[in-house]
């Protein structure tokens, strides 16, 4: 799709948002020594030798001149309990540091308490890049702690703690089968089986790690390049002999095997999908993809489980099915 108008720019922003990232607060000081900072997820490592990283700063930022002239900055990778810090430094608050615990680094950059990791940097280079500048920093010092990072996808925070707790609580009686719901440019990858179309699924294995390895081997053999993301659905197999775990992911390479095919999300062949639980997973995905709002489905002790959105508010599966008219 060409980027030509405001609508296209909005869709491009949404497409960029399909990449799950961490959340950072980038900090520095003004010429007068006042602390400044902004929330950013456009952060990546660049080099180990020399140790380089980069962040992007909008040219429209009121802090542009300070960051490009200070000669130093720090990157603070936020933890999952620092959503308030992320929001504060993304707002127009005049006193972002007033309610934030921090200390000064050796280079004078603010380091935020409780961050998963921090990097104290000297500015190595500044690159002009469209409506942003790229700040390339040479890492002078860094540190990290044992904590879960704050993650972000499609305009929402991801609850990695909920995903881990769900995975750990899955009963391994009868084994685990791991599958994936892979998206590629608004399309979903399906695998042809004797029973019909299905999501790519590994075989039943004793534990989660073995099950995921089985799935990754299957994808590799078929020439599918993919990055598995968050846990999307957990339920008992139709036969009751295993727990199925479906992960959402992004495709990087198209499949080479003839048994795989891509279908537009809105035109999935639902009547040809087998088994029924996978059909339900794909119906839900159609709705959530359209609304860009995702949740984790967890099987319940009754016939229906519940959807756990990113904000932890559980929605009964029966309500979702009623709204879709698929009861």
PDB file of C-alpha atoms in Angstrom:
ATOM      1  CA  UNK A   1       0.000   0.000   0.000  1.00  0.00           C
ATOM      2  CA  UNK A   2       1.353   3.421  -0.938  1.00  0.00           C
ATOM      3  CA  UNK A   3       1.669   6.066   1.772  1.00  0.00           C
ATOM      4  CA  UNK A   4      -0.038   9.078   0.210  1.00  0.00           C
ATOM      5  CA  UNK A   5      -2.620  10.606   2.556  1.00  0.00           C
ATOM      6  CA  UNK A   6      -3.600  10.905   6.228  1.00  0.00           C
ATOM      7  CA  UNK A   7      -5.604   7.671   6.156  1.00  0.00           C
ATOM      8  CA  UNK A   8      -2.619   5.811   4.748  1.00  0.00           C
ATOM      9  CA  UNK A   9      -0.362   7.354   7.390  1.00  0.00           C
ATOM     10  CA  UNK A  10      -2.732   6.189  10.130  1.00  0.00           C
ATOM     11  CA  UNK A  11      -2.750   2.658   8.716  1.00  0.00           C
ATOM     12  CA  UNK A  12       1.038   2.750   8.456  1.00  0.00           C
ATOM     13  CA  UNK A  13       1.241   3.715  12.133  1.00  0.00           C
ATOM     14  CA  UNK A  14      -1.064   0.791  12.967  1.00  0.00           C
ATOM     15  CA  UNK A  15       1.063  -1.552  10.858  1.00  0.00           C
ATOM     16  CA  UNK A  16       4.224  -0.412  12.658  1.00  0.00           C
ATOM     17  CA  UNK A  17       2.356  -1.087  15.904  1.00  0.00           C
ATOM     18  CA  UNK A  18       2.075  -4.766  14.963  1.00  0.00           C
ATOM     19  CA  UNK A  19       5.650  -5.216  16.195  1.00  0.00           C
ATOM     20  CA  UNK A  20       5.726  -5.984  19.922  1.00  0.00           C
ATOM     21  CA  UNK A  21       8.299  -3.895  21.767  1.00  0.00           C
ATOM     22  CA  UNK A  22       9.553  -3.008  25.182  1.00  0.00           C
ATOM     23  CA  UNK A  23       8.943   0.444  26.656  1.00  0.00           C
ATOM     24  CA  UNK A  24      11.726   2.849  27.581  1.00  0.00           C
ATOM     25  CA  UNK A  25      12.111   6.311  29.017  1.00  0.00           C
ATOM     26  CA  UNK A  26      14.963   8.235  27.411  1.00  0.00           C
ATOM     27  CA  UNK A  27      16.486  10.899  29.651  1.00  0.00           C
ATOM     28  CA  UNK A  28      19.060  13.674  29.576  1.00  0.00           C
ATOM     29  CA  UNK A  29      19.510  17.200  30.950  1.00  0.00           C
ATOM     30  CA  UNK A  30      19.173  20.716  29.636  1.00  0.00           C
ATOM     31  CA  UNK A  31      22.120  23.122  29.463  1.00  0.00           C
ATOM     32  CA  UNK A  32      20.954  24.374  32.880  1.00  0.00           C
ATOM     33  CA  UNK A  33      21.086  20.867  34.345  1.00  0.00           C
ATOM     34  CA  UNK A  34      17.316  20.255  34.514  1.00  0.00           C
ATOM     35  CA  UNK A  35      16.226  16.640  33.931  1.00  0.00           C
ATOM     36  CA  UNK A  36      14.250  15.889  30.764  1.00  0.00           C
ATOM     37  CA  UNK A  37      12.811  12.682  29.355  1.00  0.00           C
ATOM     38  CA  UNK A  38      10.272  11.049  27.051  1.00  0.00           C
ATOM     39  CA  UNK A  39       8.685   7.629  26.590  1.00  0.00           C
ATOM     40  CA  UNK A  40       9.888   5.671  23.546  1.00  0.00           C
ATOM     41  CA  UNK A  41       9.593   2.181  22.115  1.00  0.00           C
ATOM     42  CA  UNK A  42      11.783   3.004  19.100  1.00  0.00           C
ATOM     43  CA  UNK A  43      14.857   1.594  20.832  1.00  0.00           C
ATOM     44  CA  UNK A  44      17.273  -1.098  19.691  1.00  0.00           C
ATOM     45  CA  UNK A  45      20.785  -2.343  20.238  1.00  0.00           C
ATOM     46  CA  UNK A  46      23.185  -1.595  17.378  1.00  0.00           C
ATOM     47  CA  UNK A  47      26.601  -3.044  18.209  1.00  0.00           C
ATOM     48  CA  UNK A  48      28.441  -4.924  20.953  1.00  0.00           C
ATOM     49  CA  UNK A  49      31.921  -3.791  19.923  1.00  0.00           C
ATOM     50  CA  UNK A  50      31.822  -0.860  20.172  1.00  0.00           C
ATOM     51  CA  UNK A  51      28.756  -0.875  22.458  1.00  0.00           C
ATOM     52  CA  UNK A  52      26.158   1.171  20.574  1.00  0.00           C
ATOM     53  CA  UNK A  53      22.393   1.601  20.784  1.00  0.00           C
ATOM     54  CA  UNK A  54      19.861   3.915  19.193  1.00  0.00           C
ATOM     55  CA  UNK A  55      16.576   5.642  19.943  1.00  0.00           C
ATOM     56  CA  UNK A  56      14.408   7.842  17.732  1.00  0.00           C
ATOM     57  CA  UNK A  57      13.136  11.298  18.676  1.00  0.00           C
ATOM     58  CA  UNK A  58      10.457  13.213  16.773  1.00  0.00           C
ATOM     59  CA  UNK A  59      11.567  16.529  15.317  1.00  0.00           C
ATOM     60  CA  UNK A  60       8.356  17.999  16.721  1.00  0.00           C
ATOM     61  CA  UNK A  61       9.501  17.234  20.287  1.00  0.00           C
ATOM     62  CA  UNK A  62      10.044  20.210  22.576  1.00  0.00           C
ATOM     63  CA  UNK A  63      13.146  18.395  23.831  1.00  0.00           C
ATOM     64  CA  UNK A  64      14.774  18.013  20.411  1.00  0.00           C
ATOM     65  CA  UNK A  65      17.343  20.779  20.865  1.00  0.00           C
ATOM     66  CA  UNK A  66      18.307  19.608  24.366  1.00  0.00           C
ATOM     67  CA  UNK A  67      18.869  15.987  23.302  1.00  0.00           C
ATOM     68  CA  UNK A  68      20.814  16.881  20.171  1.00  0.00           C
ATOM     69  CA  UNK A  69      23.092  19.322  22.005  1.00  0.00           C
ATOM     70  CA  UNK A  70      23.633  17.740  25.423  1.00  0.00           C
ATOM     71  CA  UNK A  71      26.160  15.153  24.228  1.00  0.00           C
ATOM     72  CA  UNK A  72      24.736  12.424  26.464  1.00  0.00           C
ATOM     73  CA  UNK A  73      21.527  10.528  27.248  1.00  0.00           C
ATOM     74  CA  UNK A  74      20.309   7.440  29.088  1.00  0.00           C
ATOM     75  CA  UNK A  75      17.833   4.728  28.166  1.00  0.00           C
ATOM     76  CA  UNK A  76      15.726   3.239  30.977  1.00  0.00           C
ATOM     77  CA  UNK A  77      13.904  -0.017  30.102  1.00  0.00           C
ATOM     78  CA  UNK A  78      10.741  -0.019  32.200  1.00  0.00           C
ATOM     79  CA  UNK A  79       9.435  -2.958  34.238  1.00  0.00           C
ATOM     80  CA  UNK A  80       5.872  -4.289  34.072  1.00  0.00           C
ATOM     81  CA  UNK A  81       4.930  -2.341  37.243  1.00  0.00           C
ATOM     82  CA  UNK A  82       5.960   1.007  35.725  1.00  0.00           C
ATOM     83  CA  UNK A  83       2.987   1.675  33.456  1.00  0.00           C
ATOM     84  CA  UNK A  84       2.422   4.909  35.366  1.00  0.00           C
ATOM     85  CA  UNK A  85       5.971   6.028  34.566  1.00  0.00           C
ATOM     86  CA  UNK A  86       5.428   5.231  30.892  1.00  0.00           C
ATOM     87  CA  UNK A  87       2.202   7.253  30.843  1.00  0.00           C
ATOM     88  CA  UNK A  88       3.742  10.163  32.768  1.00  0.00           C
ATOM     89  CA  UNK A  89       6.651  10.582  30.366  1.00  0.00           C
ATOM     90  CA  UNK A  90       4.342  10.240  27.365  1.00  0.00           C
ATOM     91  CA  UNK A  91       2.106  13.043  28.667  1.00  0.00           C
ATOM     92  CA  UNK A  92       2.499  16.811  28.548  1.00  0.00           C
ATOM     93  CA  UNK A  93       3.140  16.990  32.293  1.00  0.00           C
ATOM     94  CA  UNK A  94       5.466  19.837  33.154  1.00  0.00           C
ATOM     95  CA  UNK A  95       6.975  17.968  36.115  1.00  0.00           C
ATOM     96  CA  UNK A  96       7.561  14.425  34.913  1.00  0.00           C
ATOM     97  CA  UNK A  97      10.321  13.832  37.449  1.00  0.00           C
ATOM     98  CA  UNK A  98       8.411  15.208  40.436  1.00  0.00           C
ATOM     99  CA  UNK A  99       6.604  11.918  41.093  1.00  0.00           C
ATOM    100  CA  UNK A 100       9.377   9.672  39.741  1.00  0.00           C
ATOM    101  CA  UNK A 101      12.151   8.169  41.854  1.00  0.00           C
ATOM    102  CA  UNK A 102      15.483   8.640  40.084  1.00  0.00           C
ATOM    103  CA  UNK A 103      19.157   9.387  40.571  1.00  0.00           C
ATOM    104  CA  UNK A 104      21.831  10.970  38.439  1.00  0.00           C
ATOM    105  CA  UNK A 105      24.321   8.872  36.468  1.00  0.00           C
ATOM    106  CA  UNK A 106      28.043   9.464  36.158  1.00  0.00           C
ATOM    107  CA  UNK A 107      27.356  11.354  32.936  1.00  0.00           C
ATOM    108  CA  UNK A 108      24.569  13.332  34.601  1.00  0.00           C
ATOM    109  CA  UNK A 109      21.622  11.512  33.006  1.00  0.00           C
ATOM    110  CA  UNK A 110      18.553  10.645  35.148  1.00  0.00           C
ATOM    111  CA  UNK A 111      18.330   6.903  35.889  1.00  0.00           C
ATOM    112  CA  UNK A 112      14.825   5.779  36.885  1.00  0.00           C
ATOM    113  CA  UNK A 113      14.563   3.545  39.950  1.00  0.00           C
ATOM    114  CA  UNK A 114      13.085   0.092  39.318  1.00  0.00           C
ATOM    115  CA  UNK A 115      13.952  -0.070  35.638  1.00  0.00           C
ATOM    116  CA  UNK A 116      14.696  -3.545  34.285  1.00  0.00           C
ATOM    117  CA  UNK A 117      17.894  -2.152  32.766  1.00  0.00           C
ATOM    118  CA  UNK A 118      19.531   1.196  32.124  1.00  0.00           C
ATOM    119  CA  UNK A 119      22.224   2.390  29.719  1.00  0.00           C
ATOM    120  CA  UNK A 120      24.240   5.543  30.363  1.00  0.00           C
ATOM    121  CA  UNK A 121      25.406   6.832  26.975  1.00  0.00           C
ATOM    122  CA  UNK A 122      27.552   9.431  25.323  1.00  0.00           C
ATOM    123  CA  UNK A 123      26.076  10.657  22.041  1.00  0.00           C
ATOM    124  CA  UNK A 124      28.041   8.970  19.258  1.00  0.00           C
ATOM    125  CA  UNK A 125      26.109  10.250  16.252  1.00  0.00           C
ATOM    126  CA  UNK A 126      22.872  11.980  15.272  1.00  0.00           C
ATOM    127  CA  UNK A 127      21.240  10.923  12.019  1.00  0.00           C
ATOM    128  CA  UNK A 128      18.516  12.870  10.223  1.00  0.00           C
ATOM    129  CA  UNK A 129      15.659  10.484   9.342  1.00  0.00           C
ATOM    130  CA  UNK A 130      12.468  12.003   7.926  1.00  0.00           C
ATOM    131  CA  UNK A 131      10.288  13.410  10.692  1.00  0.00           C
ATOM    132  CA  UNK A 132      12.615  11.977  13.359  1.00  0.00           C
ATOM    133  CA  UNK A 133      16.266  12.074  14.325  1.00  0.00           C
ATOM    134  CA  UNK A 134      18.136   8.937  15.337  1.00  0.00           C
ATOM    135  CA  UNK A 135      20.248   9.303  18.476  1.00  0.00           C
ATOM    136  CA  UNK A 136      23.077   6.773  18.443  1.00  0.00           C
ATOM    137  CA  UNK A 137      24.657   6.361  21.864  1.00  0.00           C
ATOM    138  CA  UNK A 138      27.910   4.744  22.958  1.00  0.00           C
ATOM    139  CA  UNK A 139      27.246   2.880  26.204  1.00  0.00           C
ATOM    140  CA  UNK A 140      29.532   4.066  29.005  1.00  0.00           C
ATOM    141  CA  UNK A 141      27.847   2.142  31.849  1.00  0.00           C
ATOM    142  CA  UNK A 142      24.827  -0.113  32.263  1.00  0.00           C
ATOM    143  CA  UNK A 143      23.075  -2.319  34.801  1.00  0.00           C
ATOM    144  CA  UNK A 144      20.049  -4.612  35.033  1.00  0.00           C
ATOM    145  CA  UNK A 145      17.831  -6.331  37.596  1.00  0.00           C
ATOM    146  CA  UNK A 146      15.706  -9.504  37.627  1.00  0.00           C
ATOM    147  CA  UNK A 147      12.213  -8.298  36.689  1.00  0.00           C
ATOM    148  CA  UNK A 148       9.717  -8.661  33.864  1.00  0.00           C
ATOM    149  CA  UNK A 149       9.845  -5.840  31.300  1.00  0.00           C
ATOM    150  CA  UNK A 150       6.890  -3.730  30.264  1.00  0.00           C
ATOM    151  CA  UNK A 151       5.750  -4.801  26.785  1.00  0.00           C
ATOM    152  CA  UNK A 152       3.634  -2.982  24.210  1.00  0.00           C
ATOM    153  CA  UNK A 153       1.681  -4.082  21.120  1.00  0.00           C
ATOM    154  CA  UNK A 154      -1.033  -2.482  18.958  1.00  0.00           C
ATOM    155  CA  UNK A 155      -1.576   0.397  21.376  1.00  0.00           C
ATOM    156  CA  UNK A 156      -1.862  -1.758  24.499  1.00  0.00           C
ATOM    157  CA  UNK A 157       0.429  -3.053  27.227  1.00  0.00           C
ATOM    158  CA  UNK A 158       0.995  -6.804  27.240  1.00  0.00           C
ATOM    159  CA  UNK A 159       0.634  -8.625  30.546  1.00  0.00           C
ATOM    160  CA  UNK A 160       3.613 -10.979  30.408  1.00  0.00           C
ATOM    161  CA  UNK A 161       3.016 -12.006  34.022  1.00  0.00           C
ATOM    162  CA  UNK A 162      -0.475 -13.256  33.184  1.00  0.00           C
ATOM    163  CA  UNK A 163       0.891 -15.225  30.224  1.00  0.00           C
ATOM    164  CA  UNK A 164       3.599 -16.860  32.323  1.00  0.00           C
ATOM    165  CA  UNK A 165       1.186 -17.689  35.141  1.00  0.00           C
ATOM    166  CA  UNK A 166      -1.232 -19.245  32.670  1.00  0.00           C
ATOM    167  CA  UNK A 167       1.485 -21.319  31.043  1.00  0.00           C
ATOM    168  CA  UNK A 168       2.751 -22.526  34.411  1.00  0.00           C
ATOM    169  CA  UNK A 169      -0.753 -23.426  35.593  1.00  0.00           C
ATOM    170  CA  UNK A 170      -1.548 -25.621  32.580  1.00  0.00           C
ATOM    171  CA  UNK A 171      -2.047 -29.232  33.572  1.00  0.00           C
ATOM    172  CA  UNK A 172       0.434 -31.448  31.786  1.00  0.00           C
ATOM    173  CA  UNK A 173      -1.634 -34.569  32.357  1.00  0.00           C
ATOM    174  CA  UNK A 174      -1.850 -36.148  28.913  1.00  0.00           C
ATOM    175  CA  UNK A 175       0.692 -33.759  27.396  1.00  0.00           C
ATOM    176  CA  UNK A 176       0.863 -30.394  25.660  1.00  0.00           C
ATOM    177  CA  UNK A 177       0.307 -29.500  22.016  1.00  0.00           C
ATOM    178  CA  UNK A 178       1.563 -26.114  20.814  1.00  0.00           C
ATOM    179  CA  UNK A 179       0.200 -24.309  17.772  1.00  0.00           C
ATOM    180  CA  UNK A 180       0.392 -20.834  16.303  1.00  0.00           C
ATOM    181  CA  UNK A 181      -1.769 -18.162  14.708  1.00  0.00           C
ATOM    182  CA  UNK A 182       0.616 -16.432  12.309  1.00  0.00           C
ATOM    183  CA  UNK A 183      -0.248 -13.159  10.587  1.00  0.00           C
ATOM    184  CA  UNK A 184       1.384 -11.841   7.414  1.00  0.00           C
ATOM    185  CA  UNK A 185       0.197  -8.550   5.891  1.00  0.00           C
ATOM    186  CA  UNK A 186      -3.384  -9.009   7.058  1.00  0.00           C
ATOM    187  CA  UNK A 187      -3.451 -12.714   6.254  1.00  0.00           C
ATOM    188  CA  UNK A 188      -3.389 -15.840   8.432  1.00  0.00           C
ATOM    189  CA  UNK A 189      -1.392 -19.003   7.727  1.00  0.00           C
ATOM    190  CA  UNK A 190      -3.402 -22.238   7.660  1.00  0.00           C
ATOM    191  CA  UNK A 191      -2.286 -25.823   7.179  1.00  0.00           C
ATOM    192  CA  UNK A 192      -4.163 -28.383   5.067  1.00  0.00           C
ATOM    193  CA  UNK A 193      -4.967 -31.601   6.959  1.00  0.00           C
ATOM    194  CA  UNK A 194      -7.107 -34.650   6.056  1.00  0.00           C
ATOM    195  CA  UNK A 195      -9.894 -33.142   8.213  1.00  0.00           C
ATOM    196  CA  UNK A 196      -9.715 -29.679   6.636  1.00  0.00           C
ATOM    197  CA  UNK A 197      -7.812 -26.451   7.246  1.00  0.00           C
ATOM    198  CA  UNK A 198      -6.201 -25.939  10.662  1.00  0.00           C
ATOM    199  CA  UNK A 199      -3.686 -23.726  12.385  1.00  0.00           C
ATOM    200  CA  UNK A 200      -0.105 -25.038  12.248  1.00  0.00           C
ATOM    201  CA  UNK A 201       0.216 -27.435  15.194  1.00  0.00           C
ATOM    202  CA  UNK A 202       3.022 -29.551  16.557  1.00  0.00           C
ATOM    203  CA  UNK A 203       2.416 -32.987  18.016  1.00  0.00           C
ATOM    204  CA  UNK A 204       1.515 -33.842  21.605  1.00  0.00           C
ATOM    205  CA  UNK A 205       4.557 -33.706  23.875  1.00  0.00           C
ATOM    206  CA  UNK A 206       5.175 -34.154  27.589  1.00  0.00           C
ATOM    207  CA  UNK A 207       5.823 -30.478  28.342  1.00  0.00           C
ATOM    208  CA  UNK A 208       5.608 -26.972  26.919  1.00  0.00           C
ATOM    209  CA  UNK A 209       9.241 -26.659  25.839  1.00  0.00           C
ATOM    210  CA  UNK A 210       9.127 -29.931  23.924  1.00  0.00           C
ATOM    211  CA  UNK A 211       5.810 -28.904  22.352  1.00  0.00           C
ATOM    212  CA  UNK A 212       7.139 -25.540  21.227  1.00  0.00           C
ATOM    213  CA  UNK A 213      10.275 -27.146  19.794  1.00  0.00           C
ATOM    214  CA  UNK A 214       8.061 -29.532  17.823  1.00  0.00           C
ATOM    215  CA  UNK A 215       6.111 -26.609  16.352  1.00  0.00           C
ATOM    216  CA  UNK A 216       9.263 -24.653  15.484  1.00  0.00           C
ATOM    217  CA  UNK A 217      10.717 -27.705  13.717  1.00  0.00           C
ATOM    218  CA  UNK A 218       7.493 -28.062  11.685  1.00  0.00           C
ATOM    219  CA  UNK A 219       7.613 -24.420  10.586  1.00  0.00           C
ATOM    220  CA  UNK A 220      11.303 -24.615   9.719  1.00  0.00           C
ATOM    221  CA  UNK A 221      10.831 -27.730   7.573  1.00  0.00           C
ATOM    222  CA  UNK A 222       8.100 -25.956   5.592  1.00  0.00           C
ATOM    223  CA  UNK A 223      10.184 -22.822   5.047  1.00  0.00           C
ATOM    224  CA  UNK A 224       8.065 -20.668   7.327  1.00  0.00           C
ATOM    225  CA  UNK A 225      10.015 -17.857   8.953  1.00  0.00           C
ATOM    226  CA  UNK A 226       8.102 -16.614  11.990  1.00  0.00           C
ATOM    227  CA  UNK A 227       8.460 -14.976  15.376  1.00  0.00           C
ATOM    228  CA  UNK A 228       6.097 -16.357  18.005  1.00  0.00           C
ATOM    229  CA  UNK A 229       4.606 -13.663  20.216  1.00  0.00           C
ATOM    230  CA  UNK A 230       2.171 -13.789  23.105  1.00  0.00           C
ATOM    231  CA  UNK A 231       0.085 -16.719  24.310  1.00  0.00           C
ATOM    232  CA  UNK A 232      -3.336 -16.313  22.680  1.00  0.00           C
ATOM    233  CA  UNK A 233      -5.468 -19.278  23.745  1.00  0.00           C
ATOM    234  CA  UNK A 234      -5.250 -22.227  26.185  1.00  0.00           C
ATOM    235  CA  UNK A 235      -7.818 -25.032  26.205  1.00  0.00           C
ATOM    236  CA  UNK A 236      -8.212 -28.786  26.503  1.00  0.00           C
ATOM    237  CA  UNK A 237      -7.993 -30.777  23.282  1.00  0.00           C
ATOM    238  CA  UNK A 238     -11.332 -31.978  21.832  1.00  0.00           C
ATOM    239  CA  UNK A 239     -10.277 -35.538  22.640  1.00  0.00           C
ATOM    240  CA  UNK A 240      -9.288 -34.511  26.170  1.00  0.00           C
ATOM    241  CA  UNK A 241      -5.855 -36.083  25.838  1.00  0.00           C
ATOM    242  CA  UNK A 242      -3.777 -32.882  25.912  1.00  0.00           C
ATOM    243  CA  UNK A 243      -3.732 -29.165  26.636  1.00  0.00           C
ATOM    244  CA  UNK A 244      -3.525 -27.006  23.524  1.00  0.00           C
ATOM    245  CA  UNK A 245      -1.601 -23.721  23.668  1.00  0.00           C
ATOM    246  CA  UNK A 246      -1.971 -21.339  20.705  1.00  0.00           C
ATOM    247  CA  UNK A 247       0.542 -18.519  20.301  1.00  0.00           C
ATOM    248  CA  UNK A 248       0.042 -15.417  18.173  1.00  0.00           C
ATOM    249  CA  UNK A 249       2.950 -14.505  15.925  1.00  0.00           C
ATOM    250  CA  UNK A 250       4.222 -12.598  12.901  1.00  0.00           C
ATOM    251  CA  UNK A 251       5.459 -14.233   9.702  1.00  0.00           C
ATOM    252  CA  UNK A 252       8.697 -13.067   8.126  1.00  0.00           C
ATOM    253  CA  UNK A 253       8.969 -15.590   5.258  1.00  0.00           C
ATOM    254  CA  UNK A 254       6.185 -17.213   3.245  1.00  0.00           C
ATOM    255  CA  UNK A 255       5.829 -21.000   3.324  1.00  0.00           C
ATOM    256  CA  UNK A 256       7.403 -23.155   0.644  1.00  0.00           C
ATOM    257  CA  UNK A 257       5.308 -26.269   1.303  1.00  0.00           C
ATOM    258  CA  UNK A 258       2.107 -26.904  -0.679  1.00  0.00           C
ATOM    259  CA  UNK A 259       0.166 -27.856   2.462  1.00  0.00           C
ATOM    260  CA  UNK A 260       0.228 -24.264   3.750  1.00  0.00           C
ATOM    261  CA  UNK A 261      -1.758 -21.282   2.457  1.00  0.00           C
ATOM    262  CA  UNK A 262      -2.436 -17.676   3.444  1.00  0.00           C
ATOM    263  CA  UNK A 263      -6.002 -16.390   3.840  1.00  0.00           C
ATOM    264  CA  UNK A 264      -7.153 -12.775   4.455  1.00  0.00           C
ATOM    265  CA  UNK A 265      -8.306 -12.414   8.061  1.00  0.00           C
ATOM    266  CA  UNK A 266     -11.783 -11.302   6.998  1.00  0.00           C
ATOM    267  CA  UNK A 267     -12.158 -14.191   4.512  1.00  0.00           C
ATOM    268  CA  UNK A 268     -11.026 -17.193   6.538  1.00  0.00           C
ATOM    269  CA  UNK A 269     -12.639 -20.490   5.378  1.00  0.00           C
ATOM    270  CA  UNK A 270     -14.278 -21.044   8.760  1.00  0.00           C
ATOM    271  CA  UNK A 271     -16.616 -23.805   7.567  1.00  0.00           C
ATOM    272  CA  UNK A 272     -13.578 -25.780   6.435  1.00  0.00           C
ATOM    273  CA  UNK A 273     -11.690 -25.327   9.705  1.00  0.00           C
ATOM    274  CA  UNK A 274     -11.299 -28.385  11.907  1.00  0.00           C
ATOM    275  CA  UNK A 275     -11.518 -28.970  14.829  1.00  0.00           C
ATOM    276  CA  UNK A 276     -14.234 -26.747  16.321  1.00  0.00           C
ATOM    277  CA  UNK A 277     -12.050 -25.093  19.048  1.00  0.00           C
ATOM    278  CA  UNK A 278      -9.670 -23.839  16.358  1.00  0.00           C
ATOM    279  CA  UNK A 279     -12.652 -22.446  14.455  1.00  0.00           C
ATOM    280  CA  UNK A 280     -13.638 -20.532  17.601  1.00  0.00           C
ATOM    281  CA  UNK A 281     -10.104 -19.215  18.004  1.00  0.00           C
ATOM    282  CA  UNK A 282     -10.163 -17.853  14.456  1.00  0.00           C
ATOM    283  CA  UNK A 283     -13.618 -16.301  14.843  1.00  0.00           C
ATOM    284  CA  UNK A 284     -12.385 -14.440  17.898  1.00  0.00           C
ATOM    285  CA  UNK A 285      -9.220 -13.381  16.076  1.00  0.00           C
ATOM    286  CA  UNK A 286     -11.273 -11.866  13.248  1.00  0.00           C
ATOM    287  CA  UNK A 287     -13.077  -9.628  15.753  1.00  0.00           C
ATOM    288  CA  UNK A 288      -9.995  -8.682  17.742  1.00  0.00           C
ATOM    289  CA  UNK A 289      -7.920  -8.043  14.612  1.00  0.00           C
ATOM    290  CA  UNK A 290     -10.605  -5.679  13.335  1.00  0.00           C
ATOM    291  CA  UNK A 291     -10.721  -3.827  16.666  1.00  0.00           C
ATOM    292  CA  UNK A 292      -6.933  -4.043  17.262  1.00  0.00           C
ATOM    293  CA  UNK A 293      -7.699  -5.216  20.804  1.00  0.00           C
ATOM    294  CA  UNK A 294      -6.483  -8.639  21.880  1.00  0.00           C
ATOM    295  CA  UNK A 295      -6.886 -10.886  24.890  1.00  0.00           C
ATOM    296  CA  UNK A 296      -5.851 -14.280  26.217  1.00  0.00           C
ATOM    297  CA  UNK A 297      -8.493 -17.035  26.232  1.00  0.00           C
ATOM    298  CA  UNK A 298      -8.196 -19.516  29.104  1.00  0.00           C
ATOM    299  CA  UNK A 299     -10.401 -22.599  29.355  1.00  0.00           C
ATOM    300  CA  UNK A 300     -12.698 -22.650  32.376  1.00  0.00           C
ATOM    301  CA  UNK A 301     -13.838 -25.422  34.673  1.00  0.00           C
ATOM    302  CA  UNK A 302     -17.234 -25.310  32.928  1.00  0.00           C
ATOM    303  CA  UNK A 303     -17.991 -25.491  29.217  1.00  0.00           C
ATOM    304  CA  UNK A 304     -16.783 -21.935  28.604  1.00  0.00           C
ATOM    305  CA  UNK A 305     -13.675 -20.067  29.619  1.00  0.00           C
ATOM    306  CA  UNK A 306     -12.931 -16.372  29.676  1.00  0.00           C
ATOM    307  CA  UNK A 307     -11.038 -13.723  27.742  1.00  0.00           C
ATOM    308  CA  UNK A 308      -8.389 -11.833  29.723  1.00  0.00           C
ATOM    309  CA  UNK A 309      -7.689  -8.517  27.950  1.00  0.00           C
ATOM    310  CA  UNK A 310      -4.476  -6.652  28.512  1.00  0.00           C
ATOM    311  CA  UNK A 311      -6.102  -4.634  31.298  1.00  0.00           C
ATOM    312  CA  UNK A 312      -6.812  -7.906  33.219  1.00  0.00           C
ATOM    313  CA  UNK A 313     -10.607  -7.493  33.068  1.00  0.00           C
ATOM    314  CA  UNK A 314     -11.944 -10.932  32.183  1.00  0.00           C
ATOM    315  CA  UNK A 315     -14.773 -11.181  29.620  1.00  0.00           C
ATOM    316  CA  UNK A 316     -16.867 -14.383  29.634  1.00  0.00           C
ATOM    317  CA  UNK A 317     -16.429 -16.376  26.430  1.00  0.00           C
ATOM    318  CA  UNK A 318     -20.218 -16.845  26.208  1.00  0.00           C
ATOM    319  CA  UNK A 319     -20.599 -13.065  25.960  1.00  0.00           C
ATOM    320  CA  UNK A 320     -18.055 -12.895  23.132  1.00  0.00           C
ATOM    321  CA  UNK A 321     -19.905 -15.651  21.262  1.00  0.00           C
ATOM    322  CA  UNK A 322     -23.256 -13.892  21.763  1.00  0.00           C
ATOM    323  CA  UNK A 323     -21.879 -10.638  20.386  1.00  0.00           C
ATOM    324  CA  UNK A 324     -20.539 -12.471  17.334  1.00  0.00           C
ATOM    325  CA  UNK A 325     -23.817 -14.325  16.839  1.00  0.00           C
ATOM    326  CA  UNK A 326     -22.017 -17.660  16.850  1.00  0.00           C
ATOM    327  CA  UNK A 327     -23.549 -19.423  19.843  1.00  0.00           C
TER     328      UNK A 327
END
